């Protein structure tokens, strides 16, 4: 027997899926909202296995709009999730003398253009770096988030909003409904497939965004999948209260990782292990499960210590392997727009892909523009087939 009809089904229980479900229920009055997550708990995949950075624009000197949107969104994120934001550390951006795509002067001009605060780091901080390889070191304002606290927020808000959550459940098909609306087919363990009717479906599955059968035709935008390694490190005392990014080229970044009380270490050359063009029926998570996950942290540290000798005192504790998904068209400029795409073959089905956690505001602003009618059965009136912020 089919389940009761839903106003909306959200597929994917990461930060985006949870935030959209809460928004639809609390801000737009949809009463019958269902959130489906394939993992046993919320916010355990890409929302967790990343650098936990709340961007303030500094990372994107080659994508002005992405940088500016981060500047606009960061204070909003701090306001809305204050308990999840770690601010008690010093963040440094260092500019390499060679092979960098941005000079110190260009970085200063860029920060001024987007209104991001910066200053030359004091002599004690400058002394941490190898002066022959580093042109300048800047102290900036950039923060980290604690995924555990965001997950606690999601569970609390979803419960308060009356959103039904089904974990350990996988969506296998999205189809056109027999009369109107949409039909979502799910499987949970060895149970028989279930069918749920919904007026709207939000596909927030990140790397699994194209992995549905039925009438679902996939996104029109090209996607690149990468298996990545985020090393978790215990830093030596002199680096314990720091976050450091060396840019803008084949360099590295280290950030506090509040969920584990450690630091992440990533490297442009060694963090990506494997990549491929996304395609239907080629499940990225199955590919990740089969991957041997041999760490490259020794190579990361060996390169980083040329610029930051104190990294020699760091201890590798663990590595987070995950699939990272990016829009192919933004590989050259490092832009991180959201993807908000309708599927003409499935009216009412929208796929959402975020590049950074603060992009959630770009999604919610887009939903603010949509017309909902009725307090119990919301209706989104069609507008543009596709919308993106760059």
GROMACS .gro file of C-alpha atoms in nm:
model
  390
    1UNK     CA    1   0.000   0.000   0.000
    2UNK     CA    2   0.132   0.350  -0.077
    3UNK     CA    3   0.215   0.591   0.206
    4UNK     CA    4  -0.001   0.895   0.275
    5UNK     CA    5   0.058   1.173   0.018
    6UNK     CA    6   0.323   1.428   0.117
    7UNK     CA    7   0.349   1.796   0.044
    8UNK     CA    8   0.725   1.753   0.000
    9UNK     CA    9   0.987   1.479   0.014
   10UNK     CA   10   1.347   1.585   0.074
   11UNK     CA   11   1.605   1.326  -0.030
   12UNK     CA   12   1.930   1.362   0.162
   13UNK     CA   13   1.979   1.428   0.531
   14UNK     CA   14   2.289   1.643   0.512
   15UNK     CA   15   2.292   2.005   0.623
   16UNK     CA   16   2.121   2.127   0.306
   17UNK     CA   17   1.844   1.868   0.315
   18UNK     CA   18   1.775   1.930   0.684
   19UNK     CA   19   1.776   2.309   0.645
   20UNK     CA   20   1.542   2.296   0.345
   21UNK     CA   21   1.302   2.062   0.527
   22UNK     CA   22   1.293   2.295   0.830
   23UNK     CA   23   1.241   2.596   0.603
   24UNK     CA   24   0.951   2.437   0.414
   25UNK     CA   25   0.777   2.331   0.735
   26UNK     CA   26   0.842   2.637   0.951
   27UNK     CA   27   0.866   2.925   0.707
   28UNK     CA   28   0.635   2.818   0.426
   29UNK     CA   29   0.371   2.619   0.612
   30UNK     CA   30   0.400   2.279   0.446
   31UNK     CA   31   0.249   2.028   0.691
   32UNK     CA   32   0.340   1.689   0.552
   33UNK     CA   33   0.716   1.692   0.494
   34UNK     CA   34   0.928   1.377   0.479
   35UNK     CA   35   1.311   1.370   0.494
   36UNK     CA   36   1.484   1.053   0.371
   37UNK     CA   37   1.850   0.972   0.448
   38UNK     CA   38   2.038   0.660   0.333
   39UNK     CA   39   2.277   0.665   0.631
   40UNK     CA   40   2.178   0.568   0.990
   41UNK     CA   41   2.205   0.931   1.110
   42UNK     CA   42   2.187   1.287   0.976
   43UNK     CA   43   2.488   1.497   0.866
   44UNK     CA   44   2.731   1.207   0.855
   45UNK     CA   45   2.861   1.222   0.496
   46UNK     CA   46   2.981   1.531   0.306
   47UNK     CA   47   2.844   1.763   0.577
   48UNK     CA   48   3.090   1.601   0.818
   49UNK     CA   49   3.386   1.493   0.604
   50UNK     CA   50   3.514   1.833   0.495
   51UNK     CA   51   3.738   2.110   0.621
   52UNK     CA   52   3.460   2.257   0.840
   53UNK     CA   53   3.539   2.608   0.716
   54UNK     CA   54   3.292   2.895   0.735
   55UNK     CA   55   3.427   3.096   0.443
   56UNK     CA   56   3.468   3.473   0.448
   57UNK     CA   57   3.573   3.511   0.085
   58UNK     CA   58   3.954   3.493   0.113
   59UNK     CA   59   3.972   3.154  -0.055
   60UNK     CA   60   3.834   3.274  -0.390
   61UNK     CA   61   4.043   3.554  -0.544
   62UNK     CA   62   3.967   3.412  -0.890
   63UNK     CA   63   3.591   3.407  -0.836
   64UNK     CA   64   3.480   3.748  -0.712
   65UNK     CA   65   3.110   3.663  -0.688
   66UNK     CA   66   3.173   3.347  -0.484
   67UNK     CA   67   3.400   3.548  -0.253
   68UNK     CA   68   3.151   3.830  -0.215
   69UNK     CA   69   2.863   3.593  -0.139
   70UNK     CA   70   3.074   3.435   0.135
   71UNK     CA   71   3.132   3.779   0.282
   72UNK     CA   72   2.756   3.841   0.285
   73UNK     CA   73   2.666   3.497   0.420
   74UNK     CA   74   2.925   3.455   0.697
   75UNK     CA   75   2.769   3.698   0.950
   76UNK     CA   76   2.430   3.542   0.883
   77UNK     CA   77   2.567   3.195   0.952
   78UNK     CA   78   2.723   3.313   1.280
   79UNK     CA   79   2.391   3.472   1.378
   80UNK     CA   80   2.183   3.162   1.298
   81UNK     CA   81   2.418   2.890   1.429
   82UNK     CA   82   2.629   3.063   1.698
   83UNK     CA   83   2.672   2.748   1.909
   84UNK     CA   84   2.819   2.559   1.614
   85UNK     CA   85   3.081   2.817   1.513
   86UNK     CA   86   3.436   2.804   1.651
   87UNK     CA   87   3.596   3.149   1.658
   88UNK     CA   88   3.868   3.115   1.922
   89UNK     CA   89   4.164   3.063   1.690
   90UNK     CA   90   4.381   3.279   1.464
   91UNK     CA   91   4.345   3.234   1.090
   92UNK     CA   92   4.638   3.307   0.858
   93UNK     CA   93   4.660   3.329   0.480
   94UNK     CA   94   5.013   3.301   0.345
   95UNK     CA   95   5.118   3.391  -0.009
   96UNK     CA   96   5.395   3.187  -0.172
   97UNK     CA   97   5.677   3.364  -0.354
   98UNK     CA   98   5.669   3.118  -0.644
   99UNK     CA   99   5.396   2.932  -0.833
  100UNK     CA  100   5.117   3.130  -0.670
  101UNK     CA  101   4.831   3.255  -0.888
  102UNK     CA  102   4.797   3.564  -0.668
  103UNK     CA  103   5.063   3.798  -0.526
  104UNK     CA  104   5.050   3.962  -0.183
  105UNK     CA  105   4.955   4.294  -0.338
  106UNK     CA  106   4.681   4.133  -0.545
  107UNK     CA  107   4.549   3.957  -0.234
  108UNK     CA  108   4.536   4.287  -0.045
  109UNK     CA  109   4.349   4.453  -0.330
  110UNK     CA  110   4.109   4.161  -0.356
  111UNK     CA  111   4.030   4.169   0.017
  112UNK     CA  112   3.966   4.543  -0.002
  113UNK     CA  113   3.731   4.496  -0.298
  114UNK     CA  114   3.511   4.241  -0.116
  115UNK     CA  115   3.533   4.424   0.218
  116UNK     CA  116   3.716   4.145   0.402
  117UNK     CA  117   3.930   4.244   0.699
  118UNK     CA  118   4.301   4.163   0.691
  119UNK     CA  119   4.630   4.279   0.836
  120UNK     CA  120   4.993   4.175   0.822
  121UNK     CA  121   5.056   3.899   1.075
  122UNK     CA  122   5.282   3.989   1.369
  123UNK     CA  123   5.648   3.890   1.370
  124UNK     CA  124   5.596   3.580   1.590
  125UNK     CA  125   5.345   3.438   1.342
  126UNK     CA  126   5.556   3.538   1.043
  127UNK     CA  127   5.847   3.349   1.198
  128UNK     CA  128   5.660   3.020   1.167
  129UNK     CA  129   5.707   3.031   0.789
  130UNK     CA  130   6.012   2.981   0.568
  131UNK     CA  131   6.085   3.339   0.447
  132UNK     CA  132   6.259   3.227   0.128
  133UNK     CA  133   5.934   3.066   0.009
  134UNK     CA  134   5.671   3.298   0.160
  135UNK     CA  135   5.612   3.652   0.034
  136UNK     CA  136   5.367   3.766   0.302
  137UNK     CA  137   5.144   3.634   0.580
  138UNK     CA  138   4.807   3.794   0.661
  139UNK     CA  139   4.587   3.755   0.966
  140UNK     CA  140   4.220   3.737   0.864
  141UNK     CA  141   3.874   3.661   1.002
  142UNK     CA  142   3.760   3.311   0.915
  143UNK     CA  143   3.595   3.047   1.132
  144UNK     CA  144   3.516   2.675   1.163
  145UNK     CA  145   3.193   2.488   1.234
  146UNK     CA  146   3.116   2.186   1.451
  147UNK     CA  147   2.911   1.932   1.254
  148UNK     CA  148   2.803   1.755   1.572
  149UNK     CA  149   2.628   2.068   1.690
  150UNK     CA  150   2.472   2.127   1.350
  151UNK     CA  151   2.340   1.770   1.359
  152UNK     CA  152   2.191   1.830   1.704
  153UNK     CA  153   2.026   2.146   1.569
  154UNK     CA  154   1.886   1.955   1.272
  155UNK     CA  155   1.737   1.678   1.487
  156UNK     CA  156   1.581   1.930   1.726
  157UNK     CA  157   1.438   2.160   1.458
  158UNK     CA  158   1.305   1.879   1.240
  159UNK     CA  159   1.127   1.728   1.538
  160UNK     CA  160   0.986   2.067   1.642
  161UNK     CA  161   0.869   2.134   1.283
  162UNK     CA  162   0.688   1.800   1.262
  163UNK     CA  163   0.907   1.671   0.978
  164UNK     CA  164   0.915   1.291   0.957
  165UNK     CA  165   1.272   1.158   0.924
  166UNK     CA  166   1.354   0.815   0.781
  167UNK     CA  167   1.717   0.712   0.812
  168UNK     CA  168   1.879   0.396   0.671
  169UNK     CA  169   1.643   0.438   0.375
  170UNK     CA  170   1.746   0.474   0.013
  171UNK     CA  171   1.548   0.630  -0.269
  172UNK     CA  172   1.578   0.417  -0.583
  173UNK     CA  173   1.333   0.583  -0.823
  174UNK     CA  174   1.152   0.910  -0.883
  175UNK     CA  175   0.852   0.882  -1.115
  176UNK     CA  176   0.562   1.086  -1.239
  177UNK     CA  177   0.251   1.026  -1.030
  178UNK     CA  178  -0.048   0.847  -1.180
  179UNK     CA  179  -0.268   1.156  -1.166
  180UNK     CA  180  -0.047   1.445  -1.055
  181UNK     CA  181   0.255   1.505  -0.840
  182UNK     CA  182   0.545   1.264  -0.802
  183UNK     CA  183   0.611   0.912  -0.682
  184UNK     CA  184   0.918   0.822  -0.475
  185UNK     CA  185   1.025   0.459  -0.440
  186UNK     CA  186   1.237   0.366  -0.137
  187UNK     CA  187   1.410   0.062   0.006
  188UNK     CA  188   1.509   0.003   0.366
  189UNK     CA  189   1.724  -0.302   0.437
  190UNK     CA  190   1.558  -0.623   0.322
  191UNK     CA  191   1.209  -0.478   0.337
  192UNK     CA  192   0.990  -0.457   0.031
  193UNK     CA  193   1.008  -0.130  -0.167
  194UNK     CA  194   0.773   0.143  -0.049
  195UNK     CA  195   0.597   0.405  -0.256
  196UNK     CA  196   0.533   0.762  -0.142
  197UNK     CA  197   0.331   1.019  -0.335
  198UNK     CA  198   0.451   1.379  -0.309
  199UNK     CA  199   0.363   1.711  -0.461
  200UNK     CA  200   0.729   1.814  -0.461
  201UNK     CA  201   1.064   1.640  -0.433
  202UNK     CA  202   1.391   1.810  -0.338
  203UNK     CA  203   1.697   1.610  -0.438
  204UNK     CA  204   1.971   1.714  -0.193
  205UNK     CA  205   2.191   1.407  -0.219
  206UNK     CA  206   2.517   1.583  -0.319
  207UNK     CA  207   2.735   1.313  -0.479
  208UNK     CA  208   2.433   1.088  -0.533
  209UNK     CA  209   2.239   1.358  -0.715
  210UNK     CA  210   2.208   1.158  -1.040
  211UNK     CA  211   2.167   0.810  -0.893
  212UNK     CA  212   1.793   0.752  -0.935
  213UNK     CA  213   1.600   0.531  -1.171
  214UNK     CA  214   1.244   0.568  -1.295
  215UNK     CA  215   1.153   0.884  -1.483
  216UNK     CA  216   1.440   1.086  -1.336
  217UNK     CA  217   1.656   1.218  -1.619
  218UNK     CA  218   1.949   1.361  -1.422
  219UNK     CA  219   2.097   1.709  -1.409
  220UNK     CA  220   2.183   1.898  -1.726
  221UNK     CA  221   2.493   2.052  -1.568
  222UNK     CA  222   2.813   1.848  -1.591
  223UNK     CA  223   2.948   1.723  -1.258
  224UNK     CA  224   3.292   1.599  -1.156
  225UNK     CA  225   3.331   1.345  -0.875
  226UNK     CA  226   3.647   1.312  -0.667
  227UNK     CA  227   3.748   1.071  -0.392
  228UNK     CA  228   3.926   1.296  -0.143
  229UNK     CA  229   4.128   1.250   0.173
  230UNK     CA  230   4.103   1.497   0.459
  231UNK     CA  231   4.379   1.415   0.708
  232UNK     CA  232   4.300   1.465   1.078
  233UNK     CA  233   4.605   1.580   1.269
  234UNK     CA  234   4.707   1.654   1.627
  235UNK     CA  235   4.903   1.974   1.586
  236UNK     CA  236   5.210   2.069   1.795
  237UNK     CA  237   5.160   2.347   2.055
  238UNK     CA  238   5.287   2.626   1.828
  239UNK     CA  239   5.018   2.544   1.567
  240UNK     CA  240   4.738   2.436   1.799
  241UNK     CA  241   4.540   2.760   1.794
  242UNK     CA  242   4.597   2.843   1.429
  243UNK     CA  243   4.431   2.786   1.096
  244UNK     CA  244   4.660   2.831   0.795
  245UNK     CA  245   4.600   2.847   0.422
  246UNK     CA  246   4.888   2.876   0.175
  247UNK     CA  247   4.760   2.993  -0.160
  248UNK     CA  248   4.689   3.022  -0.447
  249UNK     CA  249   4.825   2.721  -0.637
  250UNK     CA  250   4.933   2.362  -0.557
  251UNK     CA  251   4.942   2.434  -0.187
  252UNK     CA  252   4.774   2.341   0.143
  253UNK     CA  253   4.528   2.436   0.415
  254UNK     CA  254   4.490   2.336   0.780
  255UNK     CA  255   4.185   2.420   0.991
  256UNK     CA  256   4.053   2.333   1.336
  257UNK     CA  257   3.805   2.045   1.316
  258UNK     CA  258   3.579   2.103   1.619
  259UNK     CA  259   3.388   1.775   1.586
  260UNK     CA  260   3.705   1.581   1.679
  261UNK     CA  261   3.916   1.841   1.858
  262UNK     CA  262   4.183   1.801   1.589
  263UNK     CA  263   4.293   1.985   1.274
  264UNK     CA  264   4.225   1.893   0.914
  265UNK     CA  265   4.511   1.902   0.666
  266UNK     CA  266   4.439   1.918   0.295
  267UNK     CA  267   4.669   1.960  -0.004
  268UNK     CA  268   4.568   2.063  -0.353
  269UNK     CA  269   4.787   1.793  -0.506
  270UNK     CA  270   4.740   1.504  -0.261
  271UNK     CA  271   4.389   1.542  -0.120
  272UNK     CA  272   4.218   1.435  -0.448
  273UNK     CA  273   4.288   1.063  -0.497
  274UNK     CA  274   4.067   0.977  -0.792
  275UNK     CA  275   3.824   1.164  -1.017
  276UNK     CA  276   3.569   1.093  -1.290
  277UNK     CA  277   3.282   1.257  -1.475
  278UNK     CA  278   2.955   1.187  -1.298
  279UNK     CA  279   2.707   0.964  -1.479
  280UNK     CA  280   2.388   0.780  -1.399
  281UNK     CA  281   2.399   0.425  -1.263
  282UNK     CA  282   2.763   0.472  -1.157
  283UNK     CA  283   2.718   0.509  -0.783
  284UNK     CA  284   2.998   0.726  -0.635
  285UNK     CA  285   2.943   0.580  -0.287
  286UNK     CA  286   2.992   0.226  -0.412
  287UNK     CA  287   3.315   0.339  -0.579
  288UNK     CA  288   3.426   0.496  -0.251
  289UNK     CA  289   3.343   0.177  -0.058
  290UNK     CA  290   3.565  -0.023  -0.295
  291UNK     CA  291   3.854   0.225  -0.281
  292UNK     CA  292   4.157   0.104  -0.078
  293UNK     CA  293   4.191   0.435   0.113
  294UNK     CA  294   4.567   0.439   0.141
  295UNK     CA  295   4.667   0.765   0.306
  296UNK     CA  296   4.887   1.023   0.137
  297UNK     CA  297   4.946   1.219   0.455
  298UNK     CA  298   5.323   1.157   0.444
  299UNK     CA  299   5.342   1.336   0.109
  300UNK     CA  300   5.120   1.618   0.238
  301UNK     CA  301   5.340   1.676   0.542
  302UNK     CA  302   5.662   1.649   0.342
  303UNK     CA  303   5.551   1.931   0.112
  304UNK     CA  304   5.393   2.146   0.384
  305UNK     CA  305   5.708   2.142   0.601
  306UNK     CA  306   5.899   2.326   0.329
  307UNK     CA  307   5.680   2.629   0.403
  308UNK     CA  308   5.582   2.559   0.766
  309UNK     CA  309   5.862   2.366   0.943
  310UNK     CA  310   5.662   2.324   1.267
  311UNK     CA  311   5.427   2.077   1.091
  312UNK     CA  312   5.697   1.814   1.155
  313UNK     CA  313   5.565   1.795   1.511
  314UNK     CA  314   5.211   1.702   1.398
  315UNK     CA  315   5.069   1.353   1.446
  316UNK     CA  316   4.838   1.185   1.196
  317UNK     CA  317   4.535   1.051   1.386
  318UNK     CA  318   4.289   0.957   1.113
  319UNK     CA  319   4.177   1.039   0.758
  320UNK     CA  320   3.829   1.118   0.630
  321UNK     CA  321   3.769   0.976   0.282
  322UNK     CA  322   3.465   1.110   0.101
  323UNK     CA  323   3.330   1.190  -0.245
  324UNK     CA  324   3.346   1.557  -0.341
  325UNK     CA  325   3.123   1.687  -0.620
  326UNK     CA  326   3.186   2.007  -0.819
  327UNK     CA  327   3.038   2.169  -1.128
  328UNK     CA  328   3.269   2.104  -1.423
  329UNK     CA  329   3.238   2.459  -1.552
  330UNK     CA  330   3.386   2.603  -1.231
  331UNK     CA  331   3.703   2.396  -1.215
  332UNK     CA  332   3.909   2.675  -1.370
  333UNK     CA  333   3.803   2.964  -1.148
  334UNK     CA  334   3.742   2.779  -0.819
  335UNK     CA  335   3.392   2.927  -0.805
  336UNK     CA  336   3.146   2.744  -0.584
  337UNK     CA  337   2.794   2.829  -0.700
  338UNK     CA  338   2.490   2.640  -0.595
  339UNK     CA  339   2.299   2.433  -0.846
  340UNK     CA  340   1.923   2.475  -0.830
  341UNK     CA  341   1.780   2.282  -1.123
  342UNK     CA  342   1.428   2.180  -1.216
  343UNK     CA  343   1.361   1.858  -1.406
  344UNK     CA  344   1.113   1.917  -1.689
  345UNK     CA  345   1.034   1.546  -1.711
  346UNK     CA  346   0.926   1.556  -1.344
  347UNK     CA  347   0.736   1.879  -1.268
  348UNK     CA  348   0.789   1.961  -0.903
  349UNK     CA  349   1.127   1.787  -0.874
  350UNK     CA  350   1.424   2.013  -0.797
  351UNK     CA  351   1.788   1.915  -0.754
  352UNK     CA  352   2.004   2.124  -0.522
  353UNK     CA  353   2.383   2.104  -0.500
  354UNK     CA  354   2.583   2.330  -0.270
  355UNK     CA  355   2.952   2.406  -0.290
  356UNK     CA  356   3.000   2.549   0.063
  357UNK     CA  357   2.799   2.542   0.383
  358UNK     CA  358   2.717   2.915   0.369
  359UNK     CA  359   2.561   2.865   0.024
  360UNK     CA  360   2.249   2.754   0.212
  361UNK     CA  361   2.138   3.117   0.213
  362UNK     CA  362   2.154   3.126  -0.166
  363UNK     CA  363   1.917   2.828  -0.172
  364UNK     CA  364   1.678   2.976   0.082
  365UNK     CA  365   1.672   3.310  -0.101
  366UNK     CA  366   1.578   3.124  -0.418
  367UNK     CA  367   1.298   2.946  -0.233
  368UNK     CA  368   1.181   3.280  -0.092
  369UNK     CA  369   1.110   3.386  -0.450
  370UNK     CA  370   0.884   3.087  -0.515
  371UNK     CA  371   0.506   3.113  -0.484
  372UNK     CA  372   0.347   2.873  -0.237
  373UNK     CA  373  -0.029   2.858  -0.200
  374UNK     CA  374  -0.221   2.698   0.082
  375UNK     CA  375  -0.106   2.621   0.435
  376UNK     CA  376  -0.112   2.244   0.401
  377UNK     CA  377  -0.034   2.169   0.037
  378UNK     CA  378   0.228   2.413  -0.083
  379UNK     CA  379   0.266   2.473  -0.453
  380UNK     CA  380   0.577   2.603  -0.624
  381UNK     CA  381   0.491   2.796  -0.936
  382UNK     CA  382   0.744   2.728  -1.214
  383UNK     CA  383   0.989   3.000  -1.305
  384UNK     CA  384   1.332   2.955  -1.464
  385UNK     CA  385   1.437   2.598  -1.536
  386UNK     CA  386   1.770   2.656  -1.371
  387UNK     CA  387   1.911   2.907  -1.128
  388UNK     CA  388   2.264   2.948  -0.999
  389UNK     CA  389   2.469   3.204  -0.809
  390UNK     CA  390   2.832   3.217  -0.896
   0.00000   0.00000   0.00000
